[in-house]
PDB file of N, CA and C in Angstrom:
ATOM      1  N   MET V   1      15.639 -10.406 -14.758  1.00 94.00           N
ATOM      2  CA  MET V   1      15.366  -9.071 -15.179  1.00 94.00           C
ATOM      3  C   MET V   1      15.174  -8.156 -14.456  1.00 94.00           C
ATOM      4  N   SER V   2      15.842  -7.128 -13.920  1.00 96.00           N
ATOM      5  CA  SER V   2      15.369  -6.266 -12.963  1.00 96.00           C
ATOM      6  C   SER V   2      14.402  -5.479 -13.340  1.00 96.00           C
ATOM      7  N   VAL V   3      13.905  -4.739 -12.295  1.00 96.00           N
ATOM      8  CA  VAL V   3      12.688  -3.914 -12.529  1.00 96.00           C
ATOM      9  C   VAL V   3      13.274  -2.558 -13.585  1.00 96.00           C
ATOM     10  N   GLU V   4      14.104  -2.044 -13.382  1.00 97.00           N
ATOM     11  CA  GLU V   4      14.687  -1.110 -14.051  1.00 97.00           C
ATOM     12  C   GLU V   4      15.014  -1.467 -15.629  1.00 97.00           C
ATOM     13  N   THR V   5      15.717  -2.735 -15.720  1.00 97.00           N
ATOM     14  CA  THR V   5      15.638  -3.003 -17.041  1.00 97.00           C
ATOM     15  C   THR V   5      14.521  -3.341 -17.846  1.00 97.00           C
ATOM     16  N   ALA V   6      13.365  -3.819 -17.019  1.00 97.00           N
ATOM     17  CA  ALA V   6      11.889  -3.987 -17.659  1.00 97.00           C
ATOM     18  C   ALA V   6      11.250  -2.667 -17.980  1.00 97.00           C
ATOM     19  N   ILE V   7      11.519  -1.721 -17.369  1.00 97.00           N
ATOM     20  CA  ILE V   7      11.060  -0.158 -17.746  1.00 97.00           C
ATOM     21  C   ILE V   7      11.753   0.026 -18.776  1.00 97.00           C
ATOM     22  N   ARG V   8      12.889   0.080 -18.858  1.00 98.00           N
ATOM     23  CA  ARG V   8      13.513   0.530 -19.783  1.00 98.00           C
ATOM     24  C   ARG V   8      13.095  -0.156 -21.110  1.00 98.00           C
ATOM     25  N   GLU V   9      12.903  -1.373 -20.987  1.00 98.00           N
ATOM     26  CA  GLU V   9      12.475  -1.996 -22.145  1.00 98.00           C
ATOM     27  C   GLU V   9      11.024  -1.450 -22.695  1.00 98.00           C
ATOM     28  N   ILE V  10       9.987  -1.023 -21.703  1.00 97.00           N
ATOM     29  CA  ILE V  10       8.772  -0.638 -21.982  1.00 97.00           C
ATOM     30  C   ILE V  10       8.810   0.893 -22.727  1.00 97.00           C
ATOM     31  N   LEU V  11       9.806   1.555 -21.921  1.00 98.00           N
ATOM     32  CA  LEU V  11       9.888   2.785 -22.777  1.00 98.00           C
ATOM     33  C   LEU V  11      10.197   2.802 -24.215  1.00 98.00           C
ATOM     34  N   VAL V  12      11.148   1.739 -24.637  1.00 98.00           N
ATOM     35  CA  VAL V  12      11.777   1.551 -25.716  1.00 98.00           C
ATOM     36  C   VAL V  12      10.253   0.939 -26.610  1.00 98.00           C
ATOM     37  N   LYS V  13       9.525   0.264 -26.090  1.00 98.00           N
ATOM     38  CA  LYS V  13       8.377  -0.708 -26.828  1.00 98.00           C
ATOM     39  C   LYS V  13       7.376   0.602 -27.069  1.00 98.00           C
ATOM     40  N   ILE V  14       7.428   1.623 -26.244  1.00 98.00           N
ATOM     41  CA  ILE V  14       6.268   2.868 -26.501  1.00 98.00           C
ATOM     42  C   ILE V  14       7.046   4.057 -27.264  1.00 98.00           C
ATOM     43  N   GLY V  15       8.238   3.611 -27.984  1.00 98.00           N
ATOM     44  CA  GLY V  15       8.641   4.580 -28.866  1.00 98.00           C
ATOM     45  C   GLY V  15       9.728   5.628 -28.293  1.00 98.00           C
ATOM     46  N   GLU V  16       9.874   5.394 -26.667  1.00 98.00           N
ATOM     47  CA  GLU V  16      10.284   6.409 -26.071  1.00 98.00           C
ATOM     48  C   GLU V  16      11.830   6.066 -26.101  1.00 98.00           C
ATOM     49  N   ASP V  17      13.091   7.187 -26.089  1.00 98.00           N
ATOM     50  CA  ASP V  17      14.351   6.885 -25.767  1.00 98.00           C
ATOM     51  C   ASP V  17      14.710   6.985 -24.422  1.00 98.00           C
ATOM     52  N   PRO V  18      15.218   5.857 -23.753  1.00 96.00           N
ATOM     53  CA  PRO V  18      15.334   6.066 -22.435  1.00 96.00           C
ATOM     54  C   PRO V  18      16.621   6.779 -21.979  1.00 96.00           C
ATOM     55  N   ASN V  19      17.332   7.132 -22.988  1.00 97.00           N
ATOM     56  CA  ASN V  19      18.723   7.591 -22.777  1.00 97.00           C
ATOM     57  C   ASN V  19      18.512   9.290 -22.995  1.00 97.00           C
ATOM     58  N   ARG V  20      17.240   9.643 -23.252  1.00 97.00           N
ATOM     59  CA  ARG V  20      17.091  11.265 -23.395  1.00 97.00           C
ATOM     60  C   ARG V  20      17.028  11.576 -21.929  1.00 97.00           C
ATOM     61  N   GLU V  21      17.230  13.021 -21.919  1.00 97.00           N
ATOM     62  CA  GLU V  21      17.425  13.860 -20.884  1.00 97.00           C
ATOM     63  C   GLU V  21      16.588  13.624 -19.830  1.00 97.00           C
ATOM     64  N   GLY V  22      15.296  13.736 -20.399  1.00 96.00           N
ATOM     65  CA  GLY V  22      14.138  13.699 -19.249  1.00 96.00           C
ATOM     66  C   GLY V  22      13.748  12.402 -18.879  1.00 96.00           C
ATOM     67  N   LEU V  23      14.172  11.261 -19.625  1.00 97.00           N
ATOM     68  CA  LEU V  23      14.046   9.879 -19.087  1.00 97.00           C
ATOM     69  C   LEU V  23      15.151   8.907 -18.369  1.00 97.00           C
ATOM     70  N   LYS V  24      16.304   9.616 -18.559  1.00 95.00           N
ATOM     71  CA  LYS V  24      17.319   8.912 -18.159  1.00 95.00           C
ATOM     72  C   LYS V  24      17.400   8.115 -16.733  1.00 95.00           C
ATOM     73  N   ASP V  25      16.780   8.877 -15.856  1.00 96.00           N
ATOM     74  CA  ASP V  25      16.718   8.412 -14.589  1.00 96.00           C
ATOM     75  C   ASP V  25      15.191   7.631 -14.121  1.00 96.00           C
ATOM     76  N   THR V  26      14.374   7.776 -15.077  1.00 97.00           N
ATOM     77  CA  THR V  26      13.099   7.187 -14.952  1.00 97.00           C
ATOM     78  C   THR V  26      13.076   5.843 -14.425  1.00 97.00           C
ATOM     79  N   PRO V  27      13.770   4.766 -15.124  1.00 97.00           N
ATOM     80  CA  PRO V  27      13.684   3.410 -14.845  1.00 97.00           C
ATOM     81  C   PRO V  27      14.303   3.225 -13.172  1.00 97.00           C
ATOM     82  N   ASP V  28      15.037   4.000 -12.724  1.00 97.00           N
ATOM     83  CA  ASP V  28      15.711   3.625 -11.394  1.00 97.00           C
ATOM     84  C   ASP V  28      14.354   4.601 -10.556  1.00 97.00           C
ATOM     85  N   ARG V  29      14.025   5.781 -10.842  1.00 97.00           N
ATOM     86  CA  ARG V  29      12.890   6.148 -10.108  1.00 97.00           C
ATOM     87  C   ARG V  29      11.452   5.264 -10.145  1.00 97.00           C
ATOM     88  N   MET V  30      11.014   4.743 -10.914  1.00 96.00           N
ATOM     89  CA  MET V  30       9.990   3.934 -11.005  1.00 96.00           C
ATOM     90  C   MET V  30       9.897   2.601 -10.472  1.00 96.00           C
ATOM     91  N   ALA V  31      11.193   2.161 -10.415  1.00 96.00           N
ATOM     92  CA  ALA V  31      11.603   0.920  -9.678  1.00 96.00           C
ATOM     93  C   ALA V  31      11.570   1.415  -7.923  1.00 96.00           C
ATOM     94  N   ARG V  32      11.855   2.346  -7.517  1.00 96.00           N
ATOM     95  CA  ARG V  32      12.192   2.923  -6.229  1.00 96.00           C
ATOM     96  C   ARG V  32      10.359   2.965  -5.966  1.00 96.00           C
ATOM     97  N   MET V  33       9.740   3.442  -7.060  1.00 93.00           N
ATOM     98  CA  MET V  33       8.448   3.738  -6.615  1.00 93.00           C
ATOM     99  C   MET V  33       7.626   2.817  -6.279  1.00 93.00           C
ATOM    100  N   PHE V  34       7.460   1.834  -7.292  1.00 91.00           N
ATOM    101  CA  PHE V  34       7.136   0.361  -7.247  1.00 91.00           C
ATOM    102  C   PHE V  34       7.530  -0.378  -5.840  1.00 91.00           C
ATOM    103  N   GLU V  35       8.882  -0.191  -5.559  1.00 92.00           N
ATOM    104  CA  GLU V  35       9.157  -0.908  -4.196  1.00 92.00           C
ATOM    105  C   GLU V  35       8.278  -0.072  -3.145  1.00 92.00           C
ATOM    106  N   GLU V  36       8.223   1.164  -3.271  1.00 91.00           N
ATOM    107  CA  GLU V  36       7.472   1.992  -2.075  1.00 91.00           C
ATOM    108  C   GLU V  36       5.962   1.744  -1.988  1.00 91.00           C
ATOM    109  N   LEU V  37       5.387   1.650  -3.220  1.00 89.00           N
ATOM    110  CA  LEU V  37       4.010   1.326  -3.230  1.00 89.00           C
ATOM    111  C   LEU V  37       3.691  -0.076  -2.725  1.00 89.00           C
ATOM    112  N   THR V  38       4.682  -0.989  -3.116  1.00 90.00           N
ATOM    113  CA  THR V  38       4.224  -2.515  -2.616  1.00 90.00           C
ATOM    114  C   THR V  38       4.781  -2.880  -1.487  1.00 90.00           C
ATOM    115  N   ALA V  39       5.536  -1.903  -0.635  1.00 88.00           N
ATOM    116  CA  ALA V  39       6.256  -2.384   0.630  1.00 88.00           C
ATOM    117  C   ALA V  39       5.288  -3.033   1.637  1.00 88.00           C
ATOM    118  N   GLY V  40       4.029  -2.617   1.614  1.00 86.00           N
ATOM    119  CA  GLY V  40       3.258  -3.447   2.810  1.00 86.00           C
ATOM    120  C   GLY V  40       2.677  -4.878   2.360  1.00 86.00           C
ATOM    121  N   TYR V  41       2.946  -5.122   1.102  1.00 86.00           N
ATOM    122  CA  TYR V  41       2.364  -6.317   0.579  1.00 86.00           C
ATOM    123  C   TYR V  41       2.966  -7.626   1.516  1.00 86.00           C
ATOM    124  N   ALA V  42       4.054  -7.597   1.599  1.00 87.00           N
ATOM    125  CA  ALA V  42       4.707  -8.675   2.856  1.00 87.00           C
ATOM    126  C   ALA V  42       4.242  -8.482   4.096  1.00 87.00           C
ATOM    127  N   ALA V  43       4.026  -7.275   4.443  1.00 88.00           N
ATOM    128  CA  ALA V  43       3.711  -7.471   6.328  1.00 88.00           C
ATOM    129  C   ALA V  43       2.715  -8.181   6.405  1.00 88.00           C
ATOM    130  N   SER V  44       2.555  -8.546   7.851  1.00 90.00           N
ATOM    131  CA  SER V  44       1.502  -9.468   8.380  1.00 90.00           C
ATOM    132  C   SER V  44       0.557  -8.659   9.145  1.00 90.00           C
ATOM    133  N   PRO V  45      -0.508  -8.515   8.838  1.00 87.00           N
ATOM    134  CA  PRO V  45      -1.663  -7.964   9.772  1.00 87.00           C
ATOM    135  C   PRO V  45      -1.403  -8.172  11.353  1.00 87.00           C
ATOM    136  N   GLN V  46      -1.433  -9.478  11.580  1.00 87.00           N
ATOM    137  CA  GLN V  46      -1.128  -9.986  12.814  1.00 87.00           C
ATOM    138  C   GLN V  46       0.040  -9.479  13.817  1.00 87.00           C
ATOM    139  N   GLU V  47       1.041  -9.039  12.768  1.00 87.00           N
ATOM    140  CA  GLU V  47       2.446  -8.527  13.613  1.00 87.00           C
ATOM    141  C   GLU V  47       2.136  -7.120  13.636  1.00 87.00           C
ATOM    142  N   ILE V  48       1.277  -6.332  13.027  1.00 84.00           N
ATOM    143  CA  ILE V  48       1.225  -5.116  12.683  1.00 84.00           C
ATOM    144  C   ILE V  48       0.504  -4.760  14.106  1.00 84.00           C
ATOM    145  N   ILE V  49      -0.810  -5.324  14.249  1.00 86.00           N
ATOM    146  CA  ILE V  49      -1.872  -5.242  15.152  1.00 86.00           C
ATOM    147  C   ILE V  49      -1.533  -5.774  16.629  1.00 86.00           C
ATOM    148  N   ARG V  50      -0.630  -6.614  16.753  1.00 84.00           N
ATOM    149  CA  ARG V  50      -0.174  -7.577  18.064  1.00 84.00           C
ATOM    150  C   ARG V  50      -0.102  -6.477  18.873  1.00 84.00           C
ATOM    151  N   GLU V  51       0.566  -5.453  19.270  1.00 82.00           N
ATOM    152  CA  GLU V  51       0.545  -4.487  20.297  1.00 82.00           C
ATOM    153  C   GLU V  51      -0.329  -3.389  20.518  1.00 82.00           C
ATOM    154  N   ALA V  52      -1.166  -3.397  19.439  1.00 86.00           N
ATOM    155  CA  ALA V  52      -2.372  -2.562  19.560  1.00 86.00           C
ATOM    156  C   ALA V  52      -3.754  -3.487  19.928  1.00 86.00           C
ATOM    157  N   LEU V  53      -3.681  -4.738  20.612  1.00 87.00           N
ATOM    158  CA  LEU V  53      -4.713  -5.529  20.591  1.00 87.00           C
ATOM    159  C   LEU V  53      -5.020  -5.483  22.113  1.00 87.00           C
ATOM    160  N   PHE V  54      -6.070  -5.079  22.597  1.00 87.00           N
ATOM    161  CA  PHE V  54      -6.441  -5.160  23.874  1.00 87.00           C
ATOM    162  C   PHE V  54      -7.625  -5.965  24.271  1.00 87.00           C
ATOM    163  N   HIS V  55      -7.526  -6.573  25.546  1.00 88.00           N
ATOM    164  CA  HIS V  55      -8.756  -7.454  25.633  1.00 88.00           C
ATOM    165  C   HIS V  55      -9.642  -6.720  26.512  1.00 88.00           C
ATOM    166  N   ILE V  56     -11.079  -6.732  26.258  1.00 87.00           N
ATOM    167  CA  ILE V  56     -11.880  -6.207  26.839  1.00 87.00           C
ATOM    168  C   ILE V  56     -13.113  -6.378  27.200  1.00 87.00           C
ATOM    169  N   LYS V  57     -13.978  -5.967  27.946  1.00 88.00           N
ATOM    170  CA  LYS V  57     -15.479  -6.819  28.043  1.00 88.00           C
ATOM    171  C   LYS V  57     -16.379  -5.639  27.568  1.00 88.00           C
ATOM    172  N   TYR V  58     -16.537  -5.651  25.961  1.00 83.00           N
ATOM    173  CA  TYR V  58     -17.198  -4.713  25.361  1.00 83.00           C
ATOM    174  C   TYR V  58     -17.857  -5.222  24.421  1.00 83.00           C
ATOM    175  N   ASP V  59     -19.064  -5.161  24.012  1.00 84.00           N
ATOM    176  CA  ASP V  59     -19.879  -5.963  23.239  1.00 84.00           C
ATOM    177  C   ASP V  59     -20.688  -5.106  22.368  1.00 84.00           C
ATOM    178  N   GLU V  60     -20.681  -3.809  22.160  1.00 90.00           N
ATOM    179  CA  GLU V  60     -21.326  -2.917  21.127  1.00 90.00           C
ATOM    180  C   GLU V  60     -20.348  -2.570  19.953  1.00 90.00           C
ATOM    181  N   MET V  61     -20.827  -2.463  18.808  1.00 93.00           N
ATOM    182  CA  MET V  61     -20.191  -2.129  17.506  1.00 93.00           C
ATOM    183  C   MET V  61     -18.992  -0.863  17.725  1.00 93.00           C
ATOM    184  N   VAL V  62     -17.835  -1.113  17.234  1.00 91.00           N
ATOM    185  CA  VAL V  62     -16.989  -0.107  17.400  1.00 91.00           C
ATOM    186  C   VAL V  62     -16.928   0.321  15.894  1.00 91.00           C
ATOM    187  N   VAL V  63     -16.869   1.568  15.413  1.00 93.00           N
ATOM    188  CA  VAL V  63     -16.855   2.131  14.039  1.00 93.00           C
ATOM    189  C   VAL V  63     -15.892   3.229  13.987  1.00 93.00           C
ATOM    190  N   VAL V  64     -15.130   3.172  13.061  1.00 92.00           N
ATOM    191  CA  VAL V  64     -13.980   4.333  12.704  1.00 92.00           C
ATOM    192  C   VAL V  64     -14.329   4.410  11.325  1.00 92.00           C
ATOM    193  N   LYS V  65     -14.581   6.068  11.123  1.00 95.00           N
ATOM    194  CA  LYS V  65     -14.790   6.611  10.032  1.00 95.00           C
ATOM    195  C   LYS V  65     -13.762   7.585   9.269  1.00 95.00           C
ATOM    196  N   ASP V  66     -13.943   7.583   7.925  1.00 96.00           N
ATOM    197  CA  ASP V  66     -13.339   8.401   7.253  1.00 96.00           C
ATOM    198  C   ASP V  66     -11.740   8.111   7.218  1.00 96.00           C
ATOM    199  N   ILE V  67     -11.145   6.682   7.186  1.00 95.00           N
ATOM    200  CA  ILE V  67      -9.976   6.331   7.249  1.00 95.00           C
ATOM    201  C   ILE V  67      -9.415   6.617   5.885  1.00 95.00           C
ATOM    202  N   GLU V  68      -8.238   7.340   5.644  1.00 96.00           N
ATOM    203  CA  GLU V  68      -7.650   7.685   4.519  1.00 96.00           C
ATOM    204  C   GLU V  68      -6.707   6.169   4.236  1.00 96.00           C
ATOM    205  N   PHE V  69      -6.926   5.830   2.971  1.00 93.00           N
ATOM    206  CA  PHE V  69      -6.194   4.543   2.233  1.00 93.00           C
ATOM    207  C   PHE V  69      -5.631   5.091   0.911  1.00 93.00           C
ATOM    208  N   TYR V  70      -4.510   4.601   0.764  1.00 90.00           N
ATOM    209  CA  TYR V  70      -3.764   4.578  -0.588  1.00 90.00           C
ATOM    210  C   TYR V  70      -3.418   3.125  -1.114  1.00 90.00           C
ATOM    211  N   SER V  71      -3.929   2.840  -2.155  1.00 90.00           N
ATOM    212  CA  SER V  71      -3.374   1.508  -2.696  1.00 90.00           C
ATOM    213  C   SER V  71      -2.866   1.528  -4.223  1.00 90.00           C
ATOM    214  N   LEU V  72      -2.862   0.463  -4.632  1.00 90.00           N
ATOM    215  CA  LEU V  72      -2.038   0.371  -6.121  1.00 90.00           C
ATOM    216  C   LEU V  72      -3.044  -0.818  -6.694  1.00 90.00           C
ATOM    217  N   CYS V  73      -3.819  -0.361  -7.966  1.00 91.00           N
ATOM    218  CA  CYS V  73      -4.329  -1.041  -8.413  1.00 91.00           C
ATOM    219  C   CYS V  73      -3.843  -2.388  -9.395  1.00 91.00           C
ATOM    220  N   GLU V  74      -4.375  -3.564  -9.045  1.00 89.00           N
ATOM    221  CA  GLU V  74      -3.547  -4.793  -9.484  1.00 89.00           C
ATOM    222  C   GLU V  74      -3.776  -4.940 -10.945  1.00 89.00           C
ATOM    223  N   HIS V  75      -4.647  -4.464 -11.438  1.00 94.00           N
ATOM    224  CA  HIS V  75      -5.208  -4.698 -13.172  1.00 94.00           C
ATOM    225  C   HIS V  75      -3.918  -3.491 -13.655  1.00 94.00           C
ATOM    226  N   HIS V  76      -3.853  -2.344 -13.409  1.00 94.00           N
ATOM    227  CA  HIS V  76      -3.024  -1.246 -14.282  1.00 94.00           C
ATOM    228  C   HIS V  76      -2.034  -0.878 -13.477  1.00 94.00           C
ATOM    229  N   MET V  77      -1.733  -1.213 -12.347  1.00 90.00           N
ATOM    230  CA  MET V  77      -0.532  -0.800 -11.447  1.00 90.00           C
ATOM    231  C   MET V  77      -0.543   0.565 -11.192  1.00 90.00           C
ATOM    232  N   LEU V  78      -1.637   1.197 -11.352  1.00 92.00           N
ATOM    233  CA  LEU V  78      -1.669   2.790 -10.929  1.00 92.00           C
ATOM    234  C   LEU V  78      -2.187   2.886  -9.612  1.00 92.00           C
ATOM    235  N   PRO V  79      -1.842   4.162  -9.125  1.00 91.00           N
ATOM    236  CA  PRO V  79      -2.103   4.159  -7.434  1.00 91.00           C
ATOM    237  C   PRO V  79      -3.593   5.050  -7.510  1.00 91.00           C
ATOM    238  N   PHE V  80      -4.241   4.577  -6.386  1.00 95.00           N
ATOM    239  CA  PHE V  80      -5.541   5.085  -6.182  1.00 95.00           C
ATOM    240  C   PHE V  80      -5.718   5.341  -4.759  1.00 95.00           C
ATOM    241  N   PHE V  81      -6.438   6.134  -3.847  1.00 97.00           N
ATOM    242  CA  PHE V  81      -6.950   6.360  -2.870  1.00 97.00           C
ATOM    243  C   PHE V  81      -8.098   6.904  -2.683  1.00 97.00           C
ATOM    244  N   GLY V  82      -8.590   6.736  -1.232  1.00 98.00           N
ATOM    245  CA  GLY V  82     -10.006   7.261  -0.825  1.00 98.00           C
ATOM    246  C   GLY V  82     -10.045   7.282   0.654  1.00 98.00           C
ATOM    247  N   ASN V  83     -11.212   7.213   1.186  1.00 98.00           N
ATOM    248  CA  ASN V  83     -11.418   7.064   2.477  1.00 98.00           C
ATOM    249  C   ASN V  83     -12.694   5.873   2.616  1.00 98.00           C
ATOM    250  N   CYS V  84     -12.307   5.250   3.610  1.00 98.00           N
ATOM    251  CA  CYS V  84     -13.234   4.283   4.206  1.00 98.00           C
ATOM    252  C   CYS V  84     -13.682   4.201   5.621  1.00 98.00           C
ATOM    253  N   SER V  85     -14.717   3.459   5.758  1.00 97.00           N
ATOM    254  CA  SER V  85     -15.326   3.463   7.279  1.00 97.00           C
ATOM    255  C   SER V  85     -15.207   1.900   7.756  1.00 97.00           C
ATOM    256  N   VAL V  86     -15.003   1.558   8.829  1.00 93.00           N
ATOM    257  CA  VAL V  86     -14.811   0.435   9.259  1.00 93.00           C
ATOM    258  C   VAL V  86     -15.617   0.066  10.487  1.00 93.00           C
ATOM    259  N   GLY V  87     -16.553  -0.940  10.650  1.00 94.00           N
ATOM    260  CA  GLY V  87     -17.302  -1.174  12.010  1.00 94.00           C
ATOM    261  C   GLY V  87     -16.946  -3.010  12.425  1.00 94.00           C
ATOM    262  N   TYR V  88     -16.950  -2.952  13.638  1.00 92.00           N
ATOM    263  CA  TYR V  88     -16.890  -4.409  13.634  1.00 92.00           C
ATOM    264  C   TYR V  88     -17.410  -4.321  15.213  1.00 92.00           C
ATOM    265  N   ILE V  89     -17.740  -5.866  15.826  1.00 92.00           N
ATOM    266  CA  ILE V  89     -18.345  -6.224  16.805  1.00 92.00           C
ATOM    267  C   ILE V  89     -17.121  -6.909  17.661  1.00 92.00           C
ATOM    268  N   PRO V  90     -16.440  -6.410  18.709  1.00 90.00           N
ATOM    269  CA  PRO V  90     -15.358  -7.055  19.153  1.00 90.00           C
ATOM    270  C   PRO V  90     -16.084  -8.474  20.076  1.00 90.00           C
ATOM    271  N   ASN V  91     -15.168  -9.180  19.999  1.00 88.00           N
ATOM    272  CA  ASN V  91     -15.232 -10.550  20.478  1.00 88.00           C
ATOM    273  C   ASN V  91     -14.108 -10.748  21.688  1.00 88.00           C
ATOM    274  N   GLY V  92     -14.270  -9.782  22.478  1.00 89.00           N
ATOM    275  CA  GLY V  92     -13.153 -10.073  23.873  1.00 89.00           C
ATOM    276  C   GLY V  92     -11.984  -9.363  23.435  1.00 89.00           C
ATOM    277  N   LYS V  93     -11.633  -8.803  22.436  1.00 86.00           N
ATOM    278  CA  LYS V  93     -10.560  -7.902  22.024  1.00 86.00           C
ATOM    279  C   LYS V  93     -11.137  -6.601  21.236  1.00 86.00           C
ATOM    280  N   ILE V  94     -10.301  -5.545  21.152  1.00 87.00           N
ATOM    281  CA  ILE V  94     -10.390  -4.387  20.627  1.00 87.00           C
ATOM    282  C   ILE V  94      -9.301  -4.026  20.088  1.00 87.00           C
ATOM    283  N   VAL V  95      -8.893  -3.377  18.714  1.00 85.00           N
ATOM    284  CA  VAL V  95      -7.813  -2.949  18.227  1.00 85.00           C
ATOM    285  C   VAL V  95      -7.692  -0.967  18.333  1.00 85.00           C
ATOM    286  N   GLY V  96      -6.837  -0.781  19.197  1.00 80.00           N
ATOM    287  CA  GLY V  96      -6.525   0.800  19.315  1.00 80.00           C
ATOM    288  C   GLY V  96      -4.992   1.178  19.841  1.00 80.00           C
ATOM    289  N   LEU V  97      -5.188   2.118  20.099  1.00 66.00           N
ATOM    290  CA  LEU V  97      -3.720   2.814  20.224  1.00 66.00           C
ATOM    291  C   LEU V  97      -3.822   2.752  21.835  1.00 66.00           C
ATOM    292  N   SER V  98      -4.727   2.838  22.659  1.00 58.00           N
ATOM    293  CA  SER V  98      -4.480   2.719  24.026  1.00 58.00           C
ATOM    294  C   SER V  98      -6.042   2.439  24.818  1.00 58.00           C
ATOM    295  N   LYS V  99      -5.655   1.942  26.008  1.00 50.00           N
ATOM    296  CA  LYS V  99      -7.133   1.350  26.565  1.00 50.00           C
ATOM    297  C   LYS V  99      -7.845   2.459  26.836  1.00 50.00           C
TER     298      LYS V  99
END
């Protein structure tokens, strides 16, 4: 079953008419939305940071504050967002955009 078909069925189950003007393109829009919101699930963190990993002689804590993030609640499939801070002590390697 396609995502579009599943969404169409959900609309019917909640008493909506998926063919009415305001909803006729909704199954396709929602399918594209879920594809975009979950696009990073298959990404490999190792592949993403491979080019940004630098060898260094530095043993003090590295802290990055106020990192914006966007995610999808696995219980309700609704988007949420916020800010986070990350700190780590390098073990000969540091993640960054440049040395």
